[in-house]
CSV table of C-alpha atoms and ligand atoms in Angstrom, one decimal:
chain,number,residue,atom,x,y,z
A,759,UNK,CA,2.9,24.3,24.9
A,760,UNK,CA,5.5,23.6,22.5
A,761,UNK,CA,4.6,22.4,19.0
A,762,UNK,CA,6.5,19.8,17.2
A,763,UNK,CA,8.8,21.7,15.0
A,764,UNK,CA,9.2,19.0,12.1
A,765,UNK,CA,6.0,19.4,10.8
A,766,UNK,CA,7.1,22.3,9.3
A,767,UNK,CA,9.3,20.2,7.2
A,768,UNK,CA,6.5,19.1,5.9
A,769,UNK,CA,5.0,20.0,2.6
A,770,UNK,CA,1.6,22.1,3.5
A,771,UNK,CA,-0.9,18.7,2.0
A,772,UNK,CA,-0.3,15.6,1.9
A,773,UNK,CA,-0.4,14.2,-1.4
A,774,UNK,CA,-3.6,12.8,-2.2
A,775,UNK,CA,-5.2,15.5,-0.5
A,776,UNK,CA,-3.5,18.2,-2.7
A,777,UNK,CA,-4.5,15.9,-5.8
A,778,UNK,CA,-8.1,15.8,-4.5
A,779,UNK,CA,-8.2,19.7,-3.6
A,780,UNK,CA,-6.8,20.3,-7.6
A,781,UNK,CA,-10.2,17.7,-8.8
A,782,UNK,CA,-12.3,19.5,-6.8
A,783,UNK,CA,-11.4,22.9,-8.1
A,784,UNK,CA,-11.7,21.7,-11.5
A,785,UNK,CA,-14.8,19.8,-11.3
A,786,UNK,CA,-16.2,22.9,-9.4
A,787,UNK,CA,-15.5,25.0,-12.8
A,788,UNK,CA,-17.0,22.5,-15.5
A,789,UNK,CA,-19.5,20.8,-13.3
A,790,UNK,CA,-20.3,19.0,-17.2
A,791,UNK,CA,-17.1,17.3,-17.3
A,792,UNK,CA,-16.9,14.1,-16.9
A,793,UNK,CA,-13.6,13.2,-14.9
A,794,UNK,CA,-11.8,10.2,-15.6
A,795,UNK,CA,-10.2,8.9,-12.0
A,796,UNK,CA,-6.3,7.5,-12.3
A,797,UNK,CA,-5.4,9.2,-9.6
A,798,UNK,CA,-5.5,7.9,-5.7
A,799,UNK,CA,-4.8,3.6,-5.3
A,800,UNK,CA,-8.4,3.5,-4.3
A,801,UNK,CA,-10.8,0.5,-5.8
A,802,UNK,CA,-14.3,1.0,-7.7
A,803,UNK,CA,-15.2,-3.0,-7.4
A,804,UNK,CA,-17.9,-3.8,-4.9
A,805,UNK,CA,-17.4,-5.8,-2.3
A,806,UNK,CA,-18.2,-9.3,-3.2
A,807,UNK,CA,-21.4,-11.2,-1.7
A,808,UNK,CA,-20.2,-13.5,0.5
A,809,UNK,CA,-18.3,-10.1,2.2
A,810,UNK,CA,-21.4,-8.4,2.1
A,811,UNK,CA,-23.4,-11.5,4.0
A,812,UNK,CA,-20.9,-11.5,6.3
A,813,UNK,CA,-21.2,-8.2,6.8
A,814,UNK,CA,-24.9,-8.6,7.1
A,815,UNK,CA,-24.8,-11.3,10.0
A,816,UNK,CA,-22.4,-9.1,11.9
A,817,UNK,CA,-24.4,-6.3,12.1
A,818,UNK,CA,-27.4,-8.6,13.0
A,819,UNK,CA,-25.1,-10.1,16.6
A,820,UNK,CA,-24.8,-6.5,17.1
A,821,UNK,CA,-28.6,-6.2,17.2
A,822,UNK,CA,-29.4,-8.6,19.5
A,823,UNK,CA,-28.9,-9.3,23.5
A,824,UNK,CA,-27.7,-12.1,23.7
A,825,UNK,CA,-25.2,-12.0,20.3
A,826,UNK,CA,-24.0,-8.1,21.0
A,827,UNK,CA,-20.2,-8.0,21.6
A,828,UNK,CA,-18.6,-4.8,23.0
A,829,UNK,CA,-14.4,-3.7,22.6
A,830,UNK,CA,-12.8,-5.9,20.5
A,831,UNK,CA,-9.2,-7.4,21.7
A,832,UNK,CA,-6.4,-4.4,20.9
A,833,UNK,CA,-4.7,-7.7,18.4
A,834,UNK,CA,-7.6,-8.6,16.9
A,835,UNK,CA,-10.0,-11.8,16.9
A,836,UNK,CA,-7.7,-15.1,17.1
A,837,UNK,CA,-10.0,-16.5,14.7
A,838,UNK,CA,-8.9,-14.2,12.3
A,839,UNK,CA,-5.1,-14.1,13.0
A,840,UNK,CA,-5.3,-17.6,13.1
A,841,UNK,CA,-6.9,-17.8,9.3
A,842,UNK,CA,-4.2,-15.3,8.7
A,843,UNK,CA,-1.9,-18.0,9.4
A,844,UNK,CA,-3.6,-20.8,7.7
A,845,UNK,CA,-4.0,-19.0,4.1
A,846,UNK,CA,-1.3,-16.1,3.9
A,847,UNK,CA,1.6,-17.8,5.5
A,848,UNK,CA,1.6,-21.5,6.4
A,849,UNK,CA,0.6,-22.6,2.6
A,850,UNK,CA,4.4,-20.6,1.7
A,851,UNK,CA,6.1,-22.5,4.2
A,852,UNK,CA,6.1,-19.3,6.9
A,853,UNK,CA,5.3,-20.5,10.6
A,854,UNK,CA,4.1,-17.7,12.8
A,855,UNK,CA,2.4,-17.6,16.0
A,856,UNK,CA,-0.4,-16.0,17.2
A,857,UNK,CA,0.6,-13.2,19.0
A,858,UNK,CA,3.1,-12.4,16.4
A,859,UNK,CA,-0.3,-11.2,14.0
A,860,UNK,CA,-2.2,-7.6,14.5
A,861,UNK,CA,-5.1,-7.0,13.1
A,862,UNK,CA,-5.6,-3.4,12.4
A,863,UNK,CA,-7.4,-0.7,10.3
A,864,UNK,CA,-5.0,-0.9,7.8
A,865,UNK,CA,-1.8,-0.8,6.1
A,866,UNK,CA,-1.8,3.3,6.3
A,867,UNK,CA,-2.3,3.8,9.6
A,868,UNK,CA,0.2,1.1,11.0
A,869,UNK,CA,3.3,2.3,9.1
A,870,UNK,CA,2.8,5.8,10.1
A,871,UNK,CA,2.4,4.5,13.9
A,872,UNK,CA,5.0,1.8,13.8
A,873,UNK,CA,7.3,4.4,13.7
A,874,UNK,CA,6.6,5.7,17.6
A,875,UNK,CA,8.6,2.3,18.7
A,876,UNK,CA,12.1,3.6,17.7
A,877,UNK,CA,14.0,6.9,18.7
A,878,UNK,CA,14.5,9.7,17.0
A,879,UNK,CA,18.4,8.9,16.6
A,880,UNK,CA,17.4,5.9,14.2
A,881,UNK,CA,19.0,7.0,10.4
A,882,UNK,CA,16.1,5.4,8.1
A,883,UNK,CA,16.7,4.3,4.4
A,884,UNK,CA,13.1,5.5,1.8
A,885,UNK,CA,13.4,4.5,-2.0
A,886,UNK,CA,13.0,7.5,-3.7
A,887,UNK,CA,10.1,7.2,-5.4
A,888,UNK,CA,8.3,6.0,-2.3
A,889,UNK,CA,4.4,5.9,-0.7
A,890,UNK,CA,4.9,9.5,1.3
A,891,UNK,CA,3.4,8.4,4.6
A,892,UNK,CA,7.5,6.8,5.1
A,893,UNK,CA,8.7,10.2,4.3
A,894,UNK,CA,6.0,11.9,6.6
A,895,UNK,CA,6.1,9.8,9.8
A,896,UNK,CA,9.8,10.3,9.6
A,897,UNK,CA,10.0,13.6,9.5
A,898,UNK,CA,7.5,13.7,11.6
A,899,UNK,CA,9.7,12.1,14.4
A,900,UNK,CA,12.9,14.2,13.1
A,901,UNK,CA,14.9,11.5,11.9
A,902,UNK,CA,17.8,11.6,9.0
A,903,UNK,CA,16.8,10.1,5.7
A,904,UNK,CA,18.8,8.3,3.4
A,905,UNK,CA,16.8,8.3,-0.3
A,906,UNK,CA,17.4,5.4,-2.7
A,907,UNK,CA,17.1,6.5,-5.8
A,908,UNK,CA,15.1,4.5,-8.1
A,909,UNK,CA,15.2,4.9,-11.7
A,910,UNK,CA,14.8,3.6,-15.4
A,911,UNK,CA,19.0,2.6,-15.0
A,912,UNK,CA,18.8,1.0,-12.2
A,913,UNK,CA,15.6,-0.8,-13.7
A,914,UNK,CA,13.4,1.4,-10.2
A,915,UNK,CA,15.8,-1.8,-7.8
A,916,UNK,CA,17.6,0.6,-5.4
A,917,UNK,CA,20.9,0.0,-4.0
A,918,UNK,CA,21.6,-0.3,-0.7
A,919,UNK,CA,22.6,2.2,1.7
A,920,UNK,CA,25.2,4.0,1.8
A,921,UNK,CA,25.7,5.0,5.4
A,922,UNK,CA,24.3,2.4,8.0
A,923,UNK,CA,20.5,2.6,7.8
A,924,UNK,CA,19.0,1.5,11.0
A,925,UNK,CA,15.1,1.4,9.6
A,926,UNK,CA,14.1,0.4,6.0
A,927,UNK,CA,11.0,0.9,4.6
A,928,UNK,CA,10.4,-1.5,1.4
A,929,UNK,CA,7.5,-1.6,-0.5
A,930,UNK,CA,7.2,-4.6,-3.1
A,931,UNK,CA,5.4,-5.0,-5.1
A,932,UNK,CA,5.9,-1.0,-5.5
A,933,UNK,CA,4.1,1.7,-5.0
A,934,UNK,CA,4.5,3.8,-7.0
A,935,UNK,CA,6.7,2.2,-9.6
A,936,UNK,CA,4.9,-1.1,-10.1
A,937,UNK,CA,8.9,-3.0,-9.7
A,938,UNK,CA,8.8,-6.6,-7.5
A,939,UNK,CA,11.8,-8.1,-6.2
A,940,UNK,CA,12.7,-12.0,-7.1
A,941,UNK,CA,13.5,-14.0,-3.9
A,942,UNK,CA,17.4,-13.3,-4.9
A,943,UNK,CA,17.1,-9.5,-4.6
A,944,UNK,CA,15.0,-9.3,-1.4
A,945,UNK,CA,17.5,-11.4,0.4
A,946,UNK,CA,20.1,-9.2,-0.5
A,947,UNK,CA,17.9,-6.6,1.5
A,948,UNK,CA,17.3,-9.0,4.4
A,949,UNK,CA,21.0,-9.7,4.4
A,950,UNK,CA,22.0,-6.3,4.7
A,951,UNK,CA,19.6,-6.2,7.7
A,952,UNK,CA,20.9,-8.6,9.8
A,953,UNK,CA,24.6,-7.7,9.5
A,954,UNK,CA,23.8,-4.2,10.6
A,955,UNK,CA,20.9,-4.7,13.1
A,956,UNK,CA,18.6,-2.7,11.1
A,957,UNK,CA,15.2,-3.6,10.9
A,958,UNK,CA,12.9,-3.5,7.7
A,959,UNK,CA,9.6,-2.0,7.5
A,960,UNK,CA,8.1,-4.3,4.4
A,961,UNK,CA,5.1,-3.2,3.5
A,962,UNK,CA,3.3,-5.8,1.3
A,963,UNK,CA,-0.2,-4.2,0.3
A,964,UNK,CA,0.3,-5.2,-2.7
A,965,UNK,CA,0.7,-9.0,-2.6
A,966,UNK,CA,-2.2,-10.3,-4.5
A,967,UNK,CA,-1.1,-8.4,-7.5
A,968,UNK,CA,1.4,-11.0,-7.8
A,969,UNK,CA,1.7,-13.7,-10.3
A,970,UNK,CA,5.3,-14.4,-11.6
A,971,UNK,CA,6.3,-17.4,-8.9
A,972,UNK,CA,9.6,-16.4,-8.4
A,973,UNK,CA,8.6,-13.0,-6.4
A,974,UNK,CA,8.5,-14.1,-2.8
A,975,UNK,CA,4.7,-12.5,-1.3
A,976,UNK,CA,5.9,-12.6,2.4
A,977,UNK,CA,9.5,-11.3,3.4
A,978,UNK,CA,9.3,-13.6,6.0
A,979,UNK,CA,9.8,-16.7,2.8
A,980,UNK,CA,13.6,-15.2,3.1
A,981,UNK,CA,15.2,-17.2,5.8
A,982,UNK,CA,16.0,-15.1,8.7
A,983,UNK,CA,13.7,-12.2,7.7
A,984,UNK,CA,11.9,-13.0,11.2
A,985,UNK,CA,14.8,-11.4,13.3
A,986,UNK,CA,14.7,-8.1,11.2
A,987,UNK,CA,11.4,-7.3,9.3
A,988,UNK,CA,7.9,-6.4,10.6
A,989,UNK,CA,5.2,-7.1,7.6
A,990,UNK,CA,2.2,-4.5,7.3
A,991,UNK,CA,-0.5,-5.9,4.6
A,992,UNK,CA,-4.1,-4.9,4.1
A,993,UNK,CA,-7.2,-5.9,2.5
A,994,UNK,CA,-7.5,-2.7,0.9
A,995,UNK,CA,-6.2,-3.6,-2.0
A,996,UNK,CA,-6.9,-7.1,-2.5
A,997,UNK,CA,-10.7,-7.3,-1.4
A,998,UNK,CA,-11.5,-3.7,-1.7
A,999,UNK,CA,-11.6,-2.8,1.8
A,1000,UNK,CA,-10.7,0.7,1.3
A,1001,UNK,CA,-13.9,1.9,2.8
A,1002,UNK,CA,-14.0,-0.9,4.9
A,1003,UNK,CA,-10.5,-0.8,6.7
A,1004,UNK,CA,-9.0,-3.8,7.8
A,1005,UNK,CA,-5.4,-5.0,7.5
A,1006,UNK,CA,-2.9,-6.6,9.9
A,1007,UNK,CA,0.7,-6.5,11.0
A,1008,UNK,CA,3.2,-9.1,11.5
A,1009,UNK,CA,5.4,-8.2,14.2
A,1010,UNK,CA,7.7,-11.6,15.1
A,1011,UNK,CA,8.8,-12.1,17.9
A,1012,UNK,CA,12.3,-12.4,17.2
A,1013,UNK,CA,12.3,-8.6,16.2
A,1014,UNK,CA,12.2,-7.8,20.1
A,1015,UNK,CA,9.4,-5.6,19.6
A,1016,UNK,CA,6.3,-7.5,19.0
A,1017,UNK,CA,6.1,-7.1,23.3
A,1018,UNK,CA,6.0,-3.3,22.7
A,1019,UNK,CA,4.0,-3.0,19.8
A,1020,UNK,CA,1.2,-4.8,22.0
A,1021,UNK,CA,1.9,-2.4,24.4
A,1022,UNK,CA,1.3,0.5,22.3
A,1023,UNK,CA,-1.6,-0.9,20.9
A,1024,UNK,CA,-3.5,-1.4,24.2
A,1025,UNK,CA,-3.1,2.2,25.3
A,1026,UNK,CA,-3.4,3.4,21.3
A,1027,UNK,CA,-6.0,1.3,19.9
A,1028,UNK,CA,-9.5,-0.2,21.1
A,1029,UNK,CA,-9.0,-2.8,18.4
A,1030,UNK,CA,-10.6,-3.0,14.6
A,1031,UNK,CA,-14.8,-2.7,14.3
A,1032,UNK,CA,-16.1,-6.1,14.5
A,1033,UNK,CA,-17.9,-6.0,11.3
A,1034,UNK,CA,-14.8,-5.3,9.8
A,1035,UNK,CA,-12.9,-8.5,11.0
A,1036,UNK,CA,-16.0,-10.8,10.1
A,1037,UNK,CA,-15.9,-9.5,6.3
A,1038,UNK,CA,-12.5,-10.3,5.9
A,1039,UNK,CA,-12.4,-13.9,7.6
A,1040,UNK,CA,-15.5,-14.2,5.0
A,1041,UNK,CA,-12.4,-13.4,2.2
A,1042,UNK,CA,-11.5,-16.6,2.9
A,1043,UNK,CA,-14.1,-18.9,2.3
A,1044,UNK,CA,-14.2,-20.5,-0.9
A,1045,UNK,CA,-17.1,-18.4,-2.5
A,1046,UNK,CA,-15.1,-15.2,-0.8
A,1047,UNK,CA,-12.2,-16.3,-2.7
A,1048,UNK,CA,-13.8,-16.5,-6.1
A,1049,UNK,CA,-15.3,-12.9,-5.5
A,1050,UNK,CA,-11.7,-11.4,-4.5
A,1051,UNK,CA,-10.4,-13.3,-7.4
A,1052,UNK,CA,-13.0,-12.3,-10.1
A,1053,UNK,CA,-11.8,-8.2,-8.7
A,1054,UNK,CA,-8.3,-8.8,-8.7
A,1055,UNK,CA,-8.4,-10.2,-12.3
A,1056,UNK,CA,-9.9,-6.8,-13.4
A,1057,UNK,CA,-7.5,-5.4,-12.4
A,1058,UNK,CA,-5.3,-7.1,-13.2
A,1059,UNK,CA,-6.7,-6.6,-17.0
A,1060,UNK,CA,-6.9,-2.9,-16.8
A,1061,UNK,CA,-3.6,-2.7,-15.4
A,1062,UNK,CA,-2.6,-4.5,-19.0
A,1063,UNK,CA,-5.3,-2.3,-20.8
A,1064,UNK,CA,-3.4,0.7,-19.8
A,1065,UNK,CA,0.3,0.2,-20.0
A,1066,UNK,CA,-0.2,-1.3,-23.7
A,1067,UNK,CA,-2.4,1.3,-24.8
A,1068,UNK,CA,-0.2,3.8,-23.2
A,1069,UNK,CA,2.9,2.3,-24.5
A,1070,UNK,CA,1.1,2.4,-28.0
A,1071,UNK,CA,0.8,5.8,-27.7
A,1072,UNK,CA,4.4,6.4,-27.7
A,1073,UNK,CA,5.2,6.7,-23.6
A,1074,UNK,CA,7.7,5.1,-21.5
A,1075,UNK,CA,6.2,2.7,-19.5
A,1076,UNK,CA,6.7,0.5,-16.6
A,1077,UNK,CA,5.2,-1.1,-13.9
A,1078,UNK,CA,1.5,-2.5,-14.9
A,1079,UNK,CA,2.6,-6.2,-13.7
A,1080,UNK,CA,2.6,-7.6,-11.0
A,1081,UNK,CA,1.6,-4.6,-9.9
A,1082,UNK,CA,-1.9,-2.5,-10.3
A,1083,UNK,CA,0.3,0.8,-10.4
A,1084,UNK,CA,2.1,1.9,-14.3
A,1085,UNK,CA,5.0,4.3,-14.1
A,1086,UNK,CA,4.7,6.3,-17.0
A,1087,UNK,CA,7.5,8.9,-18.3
A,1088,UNK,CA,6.1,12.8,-18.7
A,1089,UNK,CA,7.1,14.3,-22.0
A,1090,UNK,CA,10.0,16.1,-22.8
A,1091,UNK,CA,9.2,19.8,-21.5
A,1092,UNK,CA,6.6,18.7,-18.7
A,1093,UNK,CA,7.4,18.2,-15.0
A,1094,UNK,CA,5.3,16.0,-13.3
A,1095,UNK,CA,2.9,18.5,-11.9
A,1096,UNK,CA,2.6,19.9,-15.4
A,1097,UNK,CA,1.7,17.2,-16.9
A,1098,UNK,CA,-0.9,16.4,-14.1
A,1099,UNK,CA,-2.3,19.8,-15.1
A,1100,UNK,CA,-2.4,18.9,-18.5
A,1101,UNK,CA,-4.1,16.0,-18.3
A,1102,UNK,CA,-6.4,17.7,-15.8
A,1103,UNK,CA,-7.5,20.2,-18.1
A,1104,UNK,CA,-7.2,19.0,-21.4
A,1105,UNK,CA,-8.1,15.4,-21.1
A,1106,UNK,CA,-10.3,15.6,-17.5
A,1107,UNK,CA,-8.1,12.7,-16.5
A,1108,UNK,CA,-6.4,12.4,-13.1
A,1109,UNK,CA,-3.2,10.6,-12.3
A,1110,UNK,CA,-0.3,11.4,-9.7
A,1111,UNK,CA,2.2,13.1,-10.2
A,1112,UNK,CA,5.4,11.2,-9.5
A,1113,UNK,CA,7.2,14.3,-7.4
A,1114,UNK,CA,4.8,13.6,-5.1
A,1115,UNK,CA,6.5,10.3,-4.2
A,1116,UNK,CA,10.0,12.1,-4.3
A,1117,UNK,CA,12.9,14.1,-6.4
A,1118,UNK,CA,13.2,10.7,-8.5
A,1119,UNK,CA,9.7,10.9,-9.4
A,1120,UNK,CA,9.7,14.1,-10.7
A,1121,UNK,CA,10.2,13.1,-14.5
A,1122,UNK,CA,6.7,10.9,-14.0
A,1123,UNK,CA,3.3,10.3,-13.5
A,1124,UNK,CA,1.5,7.6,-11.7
A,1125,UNK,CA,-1.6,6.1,-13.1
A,1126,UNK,CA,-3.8,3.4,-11.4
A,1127,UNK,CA,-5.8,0.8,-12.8
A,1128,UNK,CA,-7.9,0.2,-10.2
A,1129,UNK,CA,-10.4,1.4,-12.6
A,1130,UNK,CA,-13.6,0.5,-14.7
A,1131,UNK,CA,-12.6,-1.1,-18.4
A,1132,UNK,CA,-14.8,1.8,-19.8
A,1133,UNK,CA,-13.1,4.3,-17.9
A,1134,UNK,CA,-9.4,3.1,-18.9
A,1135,UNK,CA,-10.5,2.8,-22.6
A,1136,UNK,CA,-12.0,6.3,-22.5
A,1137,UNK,CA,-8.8,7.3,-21.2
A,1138,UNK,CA,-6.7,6.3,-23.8
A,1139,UNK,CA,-9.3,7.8,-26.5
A,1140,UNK,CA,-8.3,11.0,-24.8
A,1141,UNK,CA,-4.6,10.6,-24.4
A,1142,UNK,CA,-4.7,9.6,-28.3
A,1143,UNK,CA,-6.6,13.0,-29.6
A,1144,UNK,CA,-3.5,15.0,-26.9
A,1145,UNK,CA,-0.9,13.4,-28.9
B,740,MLT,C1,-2.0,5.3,-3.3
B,740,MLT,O1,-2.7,5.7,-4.2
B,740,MLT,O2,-0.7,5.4,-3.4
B,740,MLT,C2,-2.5,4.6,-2.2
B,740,MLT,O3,-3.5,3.8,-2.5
B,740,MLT,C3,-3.1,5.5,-1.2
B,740,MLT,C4,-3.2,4.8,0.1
B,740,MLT,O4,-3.2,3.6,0.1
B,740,MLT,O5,-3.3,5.4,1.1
C-alpha cells in the first residue's frame, strides 16, 4: 500500500477543527467562562414547526408496515427536485430538468466530491480568501492552483486568471468575505468559461442572504452558464439544516457530466435520509416559508448589529450584507491568529481567523452572525472595554 502523498500538503487540521480544538482547550481551563460563538458558519435558530411536523410524519411512515420506505433514489425524491425547480429556478426564469437536480447531504460534501470527475492534469482557479474544502479537495487530487487574490483594492472581486484555469470554484455571495457579484460581473466569469472550456464550480450556499435585486441567486440566470457551471446549494444555511443535512447539486446536462456524476453517485452514495428530504420540501410550504423567513431576517439583523457596532468601534469592515459573514481588518501589529487569540483570551469570543481561508486573509478575521442578538450585543460590550 501506497498512501496518497498530497495529503501531506495539507495543513495537519482542517480549519474549523483547529478553531474548535483552540475553544476546547480554553473552555477546559475557565470552565466559568462564558464563550461568545463567532466562529464556524453554523446556525443557533430552531428549525421551524412546519419542518419539525414534517419531520414528525416522516419518522411516523418509517414506523409503520405498510408506510416504511427502504434506500432512497442515489438523486434524490422527484418530488423534491421537482419543487426545487418550481421555487428556486423557474420563478428567475431558469428551466432545468429533472435529472439535471441532486439531492445530497449537503453543500460540503458535494464540492469536495465533485472534484473526483476531473483528472488530476486540470489547473484550477481558488479566490484567495476562499472556503478551504476548494483548497483541500485539490490538493488532495494534486492539482496546480491558481489563487485570486481578493482584497480591500480590488473591493475582495478577483480578476481573472492568469494562465488558463480549467476548473473555478466561485463562491457568491462569499464566504468568507461577505462580497456578491451583480449580474454584469458574474458574466464576465461565465464568459471567460466558455471561451476556454473551463467549467465553474459555483457554490451558492449562500443565496437567501441576498436582497439587493441586481445580484443574480442562480449562475445559471447568466445566459449560457448551463454549458460551463455546476451549482452546489444547501439548506444549511437558509433553513438551518446544519444538523439536519440536506442540499442539492445542479449538474446540467449541457456540462457533459451530469451522466457521470449519476454514475458516481450510484456506486458513492445510497441517497439522502428520507426524513431529511421531507423537512426540506416542508421549507416550501407557505407556513415553512414564513418560519425560514422569520430566521433569515435574524440574521440578517445581527449581521447589521455587528458590522455597525464593529465599525463603531473603529475596524475596517466589510461584508455584513448580503451576506451573513463580516470581514473585519485585525489591528495594526496582530496577524490573524493573534488576534484570534486575543479575542479568545481576553474577550472569550471566537471568530476565524482569515489565514485560514488563505495568504490574502491573513490581515483578517471572520465573524459570523449566525448568532443570538444577545450574544452579538454582548460581544461588542467586550470588544468596546479591549479598545
Ligand atoms: C463556515 O463557517 O465557513 C462554514 O459554515 C462551515 C461549513 O459550512 O462547513
Amino acid at each position: 500500500m501506497t498512501i496518497n502523498t498530497h495529503f501531506q500538503q495539507l495543513p495537519d487540521n482542517y480549519l474549523f477543527k483547529e478553531i474548535s480544538n483552540r475553544v476546547e482547550a480554553f473552555q477546559q481551563s475557565h470552565p466559568n467562562a462564558r464563550v461568545l460563538r463567532l466562529g464556524v458558519g453554523d446556525v443557533t435558530r430552531p428549525l421551524p414547526l412546519p419542518v419539525v411536523d414534517a419531520m414528525h410524519r416522516a419518522v411516523e411512515e418509517l414506523a409503520h408496515p405498510e408506510t416504511f420506505r427502504g434506500y432512497c433514489p442515489e438523486e434524490g425524491y422527484p418530488w423534491l427536485r421537482q419543487t426545487i425547480i418550481d421555487n428556486d429556478y423557474r420563478p428567475r426564469g431558469v428551466q432545468l430538468e429533472l435529472e439535471e437536480v441532486f439531492i445530497s447531504e449537503g453543500a460540503g460534501s458535494d464540492l469536495g466530491n465533485l472534484s473526483e470527475l476531473f483528472s488530476s492534469a486540470n489547473r484550477v482557479a481558488i479566490l484567495d480568501p476562499s472556503y478551504p474544502a476548494y483548497v483541500d479537495s485539490s490538493v488532495m487530487a494534486g492539482r496546480e492552483i491558481e489563487f485570486l487574490p481578493c482584497h480591500a483594492d480590488n473591493n475582495f472581486v478577483p480578476s481573472l486568471p492568469k494562465e488558463k484555469a480549467d476548473i473555478i470554484y466561485l463562491c457568491f455571495p462569499n464566504n468568507p468575505t461577505g462580497t456578491v457579484l451583480t449580474h454584469d460581473q458574474l458574466k464576465a466569469w461565465v464568459e471567460y468559461a466558455r471561451t476556454n472550456k473551463s467549467l465553474i464550480i459555483f457554490d451558492a450556499a449562500y443565496e437567501s442572504f441576498i436582497e439587493d435585486s441586481d445580484i443574480p441567486h442562480s449562475i445559471y440566470e447568466i445566459e449560457g452558464a448551463k454549458e460551463v457551471a455546476v451549482e452546489v446549494r444547501s439548506y444549511s444555511k437558509s433553513s438551518g439544516f446544519t444538523a439536519v443535512r440536506c442540499g442539492w447539486t445542479v449538474v446540467p446536462k449541457a456540462t457533459g457530466l451530469q451522466a457521470m456524476w449519476m454514475r458516481r453517485q450510484c456506486t458513492k452514495y445510497n441517497g439522502t435520509a428520507y426524513v431529511a428530504q421531507r423537512a426540506a420540501e416542508a421549507t416550501y410550504t407557505p407556513l415553512g416559508k414564513d418560519g425560514i423567513q422569520n430566521n433569515l431576517a435574524h440574521y440578517k439583523g445581527t449581521a447589521q448589529l455587528l458590522s455597525q457596532g464593529l465599525r463603531d468601534l473603529g475596524f475596517e469592515v466589510y461584508g455584513g450584507k448580503n451576506a451573513p459573514y463580516i470581514w473585519c481588518r485585525v489591528p495594526k501589529g496582530y496577524t490573524s491568529w493573534s488576534f484570534f487569540d486575543c479575542l479568545l483570551n481576553n474577550c472569550q469570543i471566537v471568530c476565524t481567523p482569515g489565514a485560514g481561508f488563505g495568504p490574502s486573509g491573513e490581515s483578517y478575521v471572520r465573524f459570523s452572525a449566525f448568532s443570538n442578538r444577545k450574544d452579538c450585543e454582548e460581544a461588542l460590550k467586550r470588544l468596546q472595554a479591549l479598545a
